[in-house]
Short mmCIF file of N, CA, C and O in Angstrom, two decimals:
data_model
loop_
_atom_site.label_atom_id
_atom_site.label_comp_id
_atom_site.label_asym_id
_atom_site.label_seq_id
_atom_site.Cartn_x
_atom_site.Cartn_y
_atom_site.Cartn_z
N MET A 155 45.66 -5.48 -14.13
CA MET A 155 45.97 -5.16 -12.75
C MET A 155 46.26 -3.67 -12.65
O MET A 155 46.87 -3.09 -13.52
N HIS A 156 45.85 -3.06 -11.56
CA HIS A 156 46.01 -1.63 -11.36
C HIS A 156 47.33 -1.33 -10.66
O HIS A 156 47.76 -2.06 -9.77
N GLU A 157 47.94 -0.23 -11.07
CA GLU A 157 49.20 0.19 -10.47
C GLU A 157 48.92 1.08 -9.27
O GLU A 157 48.03 1.92 -9.31
N PRO A 158 49.70 0.93 -8.19
CA PRO A 158 49.51 1.79 -7.01
C PRO A 158 49.75 3.25 -7.37
O PRO A 158 50.64 3.56 -8.16
N GLY A 159 48.95 4.13 -6.82
CA GLY A 159 49.13 5.56 -7.03
C GLY A 159 48.55 6.07 -8.33
O GLY A 159 48.62 7.26 -8.61
N VAL A 160 47.97 5.21 -9.15
CA VAL A 160 47.38 5.64 -10.42
C VAL A 160 45.87 5.73 -10.23
O VAL A 160 45.24 4.83 -9.67
N CYS A 161 45.26 6.81 -10.68
CA CYS A 161 43.83 7.02 -10.55
C CYS A 161 43.14 6.46 -11.80
O CYS A 161 43.54 6.76 -12.92
N TYR A 162 42.12 5.68 -11.61
CA TYR A 162 41.38 5.09 -12.72
C TYR A 162 39.94 5.60 -12.70
O TYR A 162 39.38 5.88 -11.65
N ALA A 163 39.35 5.67 -13.86
CA ALA A 163 37.95 6.05 -13.97
C ALA A 163 37.09 4.86 -13.54
O ALA A 163 37.52 3.72 -13.64
N GLN A 164 35.89 5.15 -13.09
CA GLN A 164 35.01 4.08 -12.64
C GLN A 164 34.74 3.07 -13.76
O GLN A 164 34.58 1.89 -13.50
N SER A 165 34.72 3.52 -14.99
CA SER A 165 34.45 2.61 -16.10
C SER A 165 35.58 1.58 -16.27
O SER A 165 35.39 0.56 -16.92
N ASP A 166 36.75 1.85 -15.67
CA ASP A 166 37.87 0.91 -15.75
C ASP A 166 37.71 -0.25 -14.76
O ASP A 166 38.40 -1.25 -14.85
N LEU A 167 36.82 -0.07 -13.81
CA LEU A 167 36.64 -1.09 -12.79
C LEU A 167 35.66 -2.16 -13.28
O LEU A 167 34.71 -1.87 -13.98
N THR A 168 35.90 -3.37 -12.92
CA THR A 168 34.96 -4.45 -13.24
C THR A 168 34.34 -4.94 -11.94
O THR A 168 34.99 -4.97 -10.90
N PHE A 169 33.09 -5.28 -12.01
CA PHE A 169 32.38 -5.74 -10.83
C PHE A 169 32.20 -7.24 -10.91
O PHE A 169 31.89 -7.79 -11.96
N ASP A 170 32.39 -7.88 -9.80
CA ASP A 170 32.25 -9.32 -9.71
C ASP A 170 30.78 -9.69 -9.90
O ASP A 170 29.92 -9.32 -9.11
N GLU A 171 30.49 -10.40 -10.97
CA GLU A 171 29.11 -10.79 -11.30
C GLU A 171 28.48 -11.61 -10.18
O GLU A 171 27.33 -11.42 -9.84
N GLN A 172 29.24 -12.51 -9.59
CA GLN A 172 28.71 -13.34 -8.52
C GLN A 172 28.34 -12.49 -7.30
O GLN A 172 27.31 -12.69 -6.69
N ALA A 173 29.17 -11.52 -6.96
CA ALA A 173 28.88 -10.65 -5.82
C ALA A 173 27.61 -9.85 -6.07
O ALA A 173 26.79 -9.67 -5.18
N ARG A 174 27.41 -9.40 -7.30
CA ARG A 174 26.20 -8.65 -7.64
C ARG A 174 24.96 -9.53 -7.50
O ARG A 174 23.96 -9.13 -6.94
N LYS A 175 25.05 -10.78 -7.96
CA LYS A 175 23.92 -11.70 -7.85
C LYS A 175 23.60 -12.00 -6.39
O LYS A 175 22.44 -12.09 -6.00
N ILE A 176 24.63 -12.15 -5.58
CA ILE A 176 24.42 -12.41 -4.15
C ILE A 176 23.71 -11.22 -3.50
O ILE A 176 22.77 -11.39 -2.73
N ALA A 177 24.15 -10.02 -3.84
CA ALA A 177 23.53 -8.82 -3.28
C ALA A 177 22.07 -8.71 -3.71
O ALA A 177 21.19 -8.38 -2.90
N GLU A 178 21.77 -9.00 -4.97
CA GLU A 178 20.39 -8.95 -5.45
C GLU A 178 19.55 -10.02 -4.77
O GLU A 178 18.41 -9.77 -4.38
N THR A 179 20.09 -11.22 -4.62
CA THR A 179 19.36 -12.31 -3.98
C THR A 179 19.05 -11.94 -2.53
O THR A 179 17.96 -12.20 -2.04
N ARG A 180 20.00 -11.33 -1.86
CA ARG A 180 19.79 -10.94 -0.46
C ARG A 180 18.68 -9.90 -0.37
O ARG A 180 17.83 -9.96 0.52
N ALA A 181 18.66 -8.93 -1.28
CA ALA A 181 17.62 -7.91 -1.27
C ALA A 181 16.24 -8.53 -1.50
O ALA A 181 15.27 -8.16 -0.83
N VAL A 182 16.14 -9.48 -2.40
CA VAL A 182 14.88 -10.18 -2.66
C VAL A 182 14.46 -10.96 -1.43
O VAL A 182 13.31 -10.95 -1.02
N TYR A 183 15.42 -11.65 -0.80
CA TYR A 183 15.13 -12.42 0.40
C TYR A 183 14.63 -11.52 1.52
O TYR A 183 13.65 -11.82 2.20
N GLU A 184 15.30 -10.39 1.74
CA GLU A 184 14.90 -9.48 2.81
C GLU A 184 13.51 -8.92 2.55
O GLU A 184 12.71 -8.75 3.46
N SER A 185 13.21 -8.64 1.28
CA SER A 185 11.89 -8.14 0.91
C SER A 185 10.83 -9.20 1.19
O SER A 185 9.77 -8.90 1.74
N ALA A 186 11.11 -10.45 0.81
CA ALA A 186 10.17 -11.54 1.05
C ALA A 186 10.00 -11.79 2.54
O ALA A 186 8.89 -12.06 3.01
N THR A 187 11.08 -11.67 3.29
CA THR A 187 11.02 -11.87 4.74
C THR A 187 10.17 -10.78 5.38
O THR A 187 9.37 -11.07 6.28
N ALA A 188 10.28 -9.56 4.92
CA ALA A 188 9.46 -8.47 5.44
C ALA A 188 7.99 -8.72 5.12
O ALA A 188 7.12 -8.54 5.98
N ALA A 189 7.71 -9.17 3.90
CA ALA A 189 6.33 -9.49 3.51
C ALA A 189 5.81 -10.65 4.36
O ALA A 189 4.65 -10.63 4.79
N ALA A 190 6.64 -11.64 4.60
CA ALA A 190 6.24 -12.79 5.42
C ALA A 190 5.88 -12.32 6.83
O ALA A 190 4.89 -12.78 7.42
N SER A 191 6.65 -11.40 7.38
CA SER A 191 6.36 -10.87 8.72
C SER A 191 5.02 -10.14 8.74
O SER A 191 4.24 -10.29 9.68
N GLN A 192 4.76 -9.35 7.70
CA GLN A 192 3.49 -8.63 7.61
C GLN A 192 2.32 -9.60 7.56
O GLN A 192 1.30 -9.40 8.23
N ILE A 193 2.46 -10.65 6.76
CA ILE A 193 1.39 -11.65 6.62
C ILE A 193 1.16 -12.35 7.95
O ILE A 193 0.02 -12.49 8.40
N ARG A 194 2.23 -12.81 8.57
CA ARG A 194 2.12 -13.53 9.84
C ARG A 194 1.46 -12.65 10.91
O ARG A 194 0.57 -13.08 11.64
N GLU A 195 1.90 -11.39 11.01
CA GLU A 195 1.35 -10.48 12.01
C GLU A 195 -0.14 -10.21 11.76
O GLU A 195 -0.94 -10.17 12.68
N TRP A 196 -0.50 -10.04 10.48
CA TRP A 196 -1.91 -9.77 10.15
C TRP A 196 -2.77 -10.97 10.50
O TRP A 196 -3.84 -10.82 11.10
N LEU A 197 -2.32 -12.17 10.14
CA LEU A 197 -3.10 -13.37 10.44
C LEU A 197 -3.18 -13.64 11.95
O LEU A 197 -4.15 -14.23 12.43
N ALA A 198 -2.18 -13.20 12.70
CA ALA A 198 -2.20 -13.38 14.15
C ALA A 198 -3.30 -12.54 14.80
O ALA A 198 -3.85 -12.92 15.83
N THR A 199 -3.63 -11.41 14.19
CA THR A 199 -4.67 -10.54 14.75
C THR A 199 -6.01 -10.69 14.05
O THR A 199 -7.01 -10.14 14.51
N HIS A 200 -6.04 -11.39 12.94
CA HIS A 200 -7.27 -11.64 12.18
C HIS A 200 -7.40 -13.14 11.93
O HIS A 200 -7.02 -13.63 10.87
N ARG A 201 -7.89 -13.84 12.91
CA ARG A 201 -7.98 -15.30 12.79
C ARG A 201 -8.74 -15.69 11.53
O ARG A 201 -9.82 -15.20 11.28
N GLY A 202 -8.13 -16.58 10.76
CA GLY A 202 -8.64 -16.96 9.44
C GLY A 202 -9.48 -18.20 9.48
O GLY A 202 -9.96 -18.58 10.52
N PRO A 203 -9.65 -18.81 8.37
CA PRO A 203 -8.83 -18.69 7.16
C PRO A 203 -9.27 -17.54 6.24
O PRO A 203 -10.42 -17.14 6.25
N TYR A 204 -8.28 -17.06 5.46
CA TYR A 204 -8.51 -16.00 4.50
C TYR A 204 -7.91 -16.37 3.15
O TYR A 204 -6.92 -17.10 3.08
N ALA A 205 -8.47 -15.80 2.09
CA ALA A 205 -7.95 -15.99 0.73
C ALA A 205 -6.77 -15.05 0.50
O ALA A 205 -6.58 -14.06 1.22
N LYS A 206 -5.99 -15.35 -0.51
CA LYS A 206 -4.80 -14.57 -0.87
C LYS A 206 -5.13 -13.08 -0.99
O LYS A 206 -4.44 -12.24 -0.40
N ASP A 207 -6.15 -12.73 -1.77
CA ASP A 207 -6.47 -11.32 -1.99
C ASP A 207 -6.85 -10.60 -0.71
O ASP A 207 -6.53 -9.42 -0.52
N GLU A 208 -7.53 -11.31 0.20
CA GLU A 208 -7.91 -10.71 1.48
C GLU A 208 -6.67 -10.42 2.32
O GLU A 208 -6.57 -9.37 2.96
N ILE A 209 -5.72 -11.34 2.30
CA ILE A 209 -4.49 -11.16 3.08
C ILE A 209 -3.64 -10.05 2.50
O ILE A 209 -3.12 -9.20 3.24
N ILE A 210 -3.48 -10.03 1.19
CA ILE A 210 -2.68 -8.98 0.54
C ILE A 210 -3.25 -7.61 0.87
O ILE A 210 -2.51 -6.69 1.24
N ALA A 211 -4.56 -7.46 0.75
CA ALA A 211 -5.19 -6.17 1.03
C ALA A 211 -5.10 -5.82 2.52
O ALA A 211 -4.75 -4.69 2.88
N GLY A 212 -5.37 -6.78 3.37
CA GLY A 212 -5.38 -6.52 4.81
C GLY A 212 -4.00 -6.26 5.39
O GLY A 212 -3.81 -5.39 6.22
N ALA A 213 -3.02 -7.04 4.93
CA ALA A 213 -1.66 -6.92 5.46
C ALA A 213 -0.84 -5.85 4.76
O ALA A 213 0.23 -5.48 5.22
N GLY A 214 -1.34 -5.36 3.62
CA GLY A 214 -0.60 -4.34 2.87
C GLY A 214 0.65 -4.88 2.22
O GLY A 214 1.65 -4.17 2.09
N VAL A 215 0.60 -6.13 1.79
CA VAL A 215 1.75 -6.79 1.17
C VAL A 215 1.77 -6.51 -0.33
O VAL A 215 0.73 -6.48 -0.98
N ASP A 216 2.95 -6.30 -0.87
CA ASP A 216 3.13 -6.14 -2.31
C ASP A 216 2.78 -7.46 -2.98
O ASP A 216 3.37 -8.49 -2.65
N PRO A 217 1.83 -7.49 -3.91
CA PRO A 217 1.45 -8.74 -4.58
C PRO A 217 2.63 -9.46 -5.24
O PRO A 217 2.62 -10.69 -5.34
N ASP A 218 3.64 -8.73 -5.68
CA ASP A 218 4.82 -9.34 -6.30
C ASP A 218 5.65 -10.15 -5.29
O ASP A 218 6.45 -10.99 -5.68
N GLU A 219 5.48 -9.88 -4.01
CA GLU A 219 6.24 -10.57 -2.97
C GLU A 219 5.46 -11.73 -2.35
O GLU A 219 5.98 -12.47 -1.52
N TRP A 220 4.20 -11.89 -2.75
CA TRP A 220 3.33 -12.90 -2.15
C TRP A 220 3.89 -14.31 -2.26
O TRP A 220 3.97 -15.03 -1.26
N SER A 221 4.24 -14.75 -3.45
CA SER A 221 4.62 -16.15 -3.67
C SER A 221 5.79 -16.59 -2.80
O SER A 221 5.72 -17.64 -2.14
N SER A 222 6.86 -15.82 -2.78
CA SER A 222 8.02 -16.22 -1.99
C SER A 222 7.73 -16.12 -0.50
O SER A 222 8.17 -16.96 0.29
N ALA A 223 6.95 -15.12 -0.10
CA ALA A 223 6.64 -14.96 1.33
C ALA A 223 5.74 -16.09 1.83
O ALA A 223 6.01 -16.67 2.88
N ILE A 224 4.69 -16.42 1.08
CA ILE A 224 3.77 -17.45 1.54
C ILE A 224 4.43 -18.82 1.50
O ILE A 224 4.19 -19.67 2.36
N LYS A 225 5.31 -19.04 0.53
CA LYS A 225 6.04 -20.31 0.46
C LYS A 225 6.89 -20.49 1.71
O LYS A 225 6.89 -21.56 2.33
N GLU A 226 7.60 -19.45 2.09
CA GLU A 226 8.43 -19.48 3.30
C GLU A 226 7.59 -19.79 4.54
O GLU A 226 7.96 -20.61 5.38
N LEU A 227 6.44 -19.14 4.65
CA LEU A 227 5.58 -19.31 5.82
C LEU A 227 4.96 -20.70 5.89
O LEU A 227 4.88 -21.29 6.97
N VAL A 228 4.50 -21.22 4.75
CA VAL A 228 3.89 -22.55 4.73
C VAL A 228 4.93 -23.62 5.02
O VAL A 228 4.69 -24.54 5.82
N GLU A 229 6.12 -23.49 4.42
CA GLU A 229 7.18 -24.48 4.65
C GLU A 229 7.64 -24.51 6.11
O GLU A 229 8.00 -25.56 6.63
N SER A 230 7.61 -23.36 6.76
CA SER A 230 8.06 -23.30 8.16
C SER A 230 6.96 -23.73 9.14
O SER A 230 7.23 -23.93 10.32
N GLY A 231 5.73 -23.85 8.64
CA GLY A 231 4.62 -24.22 9.51
C GLY A 231 3.96 -23.03 10.19
O GLY A 231 3.02 -23.20 10.97
N ALA A 232 4.43 -21.82 9.91
CA ALA A 232 3.85 -20.63 10.52
C ALA A 232 2.45 -20.36 9.99
O ALA A 232 1.60 -19.81 10.69
N ILE A 233 2.20 -20.76 8.74
CA ILE A 233 0.91 -20.59 8.10
C ILE A 233 0.44 -21.94 7.58
O ILE A 233 1.23 -22.71 7.04
N VAL A 234 -0.86 -22.20 7.73
CA VAL A 234 -1.45 -23.43 7.23
C VAL A 234 -2.24 -23.11 5.97
O VAL A 234 -3.04 -22.18 5.95
N LYS A 235 -1.97 -23.88 4.92
CA LYS A 235 -2.64 -23.72 3.63
C LYS A 235 -3.75 -24.76 3.55
O LYS A 235 -3.51 -25.94 3.76
N GLN A 236 -4.96 -24.32 3.20
CA GLN A 236 -6.10 -25.22 3.07
C GLN A 236 -6.72 -25.02 1.69
O GLN A 236 -6.95 -23.89 1.27
N GLY A 237 -7.00 -26.10 0.99
CA GLY A 237 -7.64 -26.00 -0.31
C GLY A 237 -6.64 -25.89 -1.44
O GLY A 237 -5.43 -25.92 -1.24
N VAL A 238 -7.18 -25.73 -2.65
CA VAL A 238 -6.36 -25.61 -3.85
C VAL A 238 -6.91 -24.53 -4.77
O VAL A 238 -8.07 -24.17 -4.69
N ARG A 239 -6.03 -24.05 -5.60
CA ARG A 239 -6.33 -23.04 -6.62
C ARG A 239 -7.10 -21.85 -6.04
O ARG A 239 -6.71 -21.29 -5.03
N ARG A 240 -8.19 -21.48 -6.68
CA ARG A 240 -8.94 -20.30 -6.23
C ARG A 240 -9.61 -20.49 -4.87
O ARG A 240 -10.00 -19.53 -4.24
N GLY A 241 -9.73 -21.72 -4.44
CA GLY A 241 -10.34 -22.00 -3.15
C GLY A 241 -9.35 -22.05 -2.00
O GLY A 241 -9.73 -22.36 -0.88
N THR A 242 -8.09 -21.75 -2.25
CA THR A 242 -7.07 -21.83 -1.21
C THR A 242 -7.28 -20.75 -0.16
O THR A 242 -7.52 -19.58 -0.48
N LYS A 243 -7.19 -21.16 1.08
CA LYS A 243 -7.29 -20.25 2.22
C LYS A 243 -6.09 -20.47 3.12
O LYS A 243 -5.51 -21.56 3.16
N TYR A 244 -5.71 -19.45 3.86
CA TYR A 244 -4.54 -19.51 4.74
C TYR A 244 -4.94 -19.07 6.14
O TYR A 244 -5.75 -18.16 6.31
N SER A 245 -4.36 -19.73 7.12
CA SER A 245 -4.59 -19.35 8.51
C SER A 245 -3.29 -19.52 9.30
O SER A 245 -2.34 -20.16 8.81
N LEU A 246 -3.27 -18.96 10.48
CA LEU A 246 -2.08 -19.03 11.33
C LEU A 246 -1.83 -20.47 11.75
O LEU A 246 -2.76 -21.18 12.14
N GLY A 247 -0.59 -20.91 11.65
CA GLY A 247 -0.21 -22.26 12.06
C GLY A 247 0.42 -22.28 13.42
O GLY A 247 0.36 -21.30 14.17
N GLN A 248 1.09 -23.36 13.73
CA GLN A 248 1.72 -23.53 15.04
C GLN A 248 3.21 -23.16 15.01
O GLN A 248 3.84 -23.12 16.05
N GLY A 249 3.79 -22.95 13.80
CA GLY A 249 5.23 -22.73 13.67
C GLY A 249 5.72 -21.39 13.96
O GLY A 249 5.29 -20.39 14.18
#
């Protein structure tokens, strides 16, 4: 415990591991949400269906953010997924 009026070096402070994980999770979520918005907006102006690579290139989405963004969009009904594996195409949904 720290005494009032005593100055401590930053190395003396401990950071709450759970708070750090929450902050990192929030940053990842916000990044995925931004990517999801880009995908949704692009598909709204480019009626599909389109393949993953076409959407990433057209919407300017970071490929590392694709999985979480598209999962969010498909689960919400905003995007419709058609096909499987390399034949999967995505188009704007009703959600």
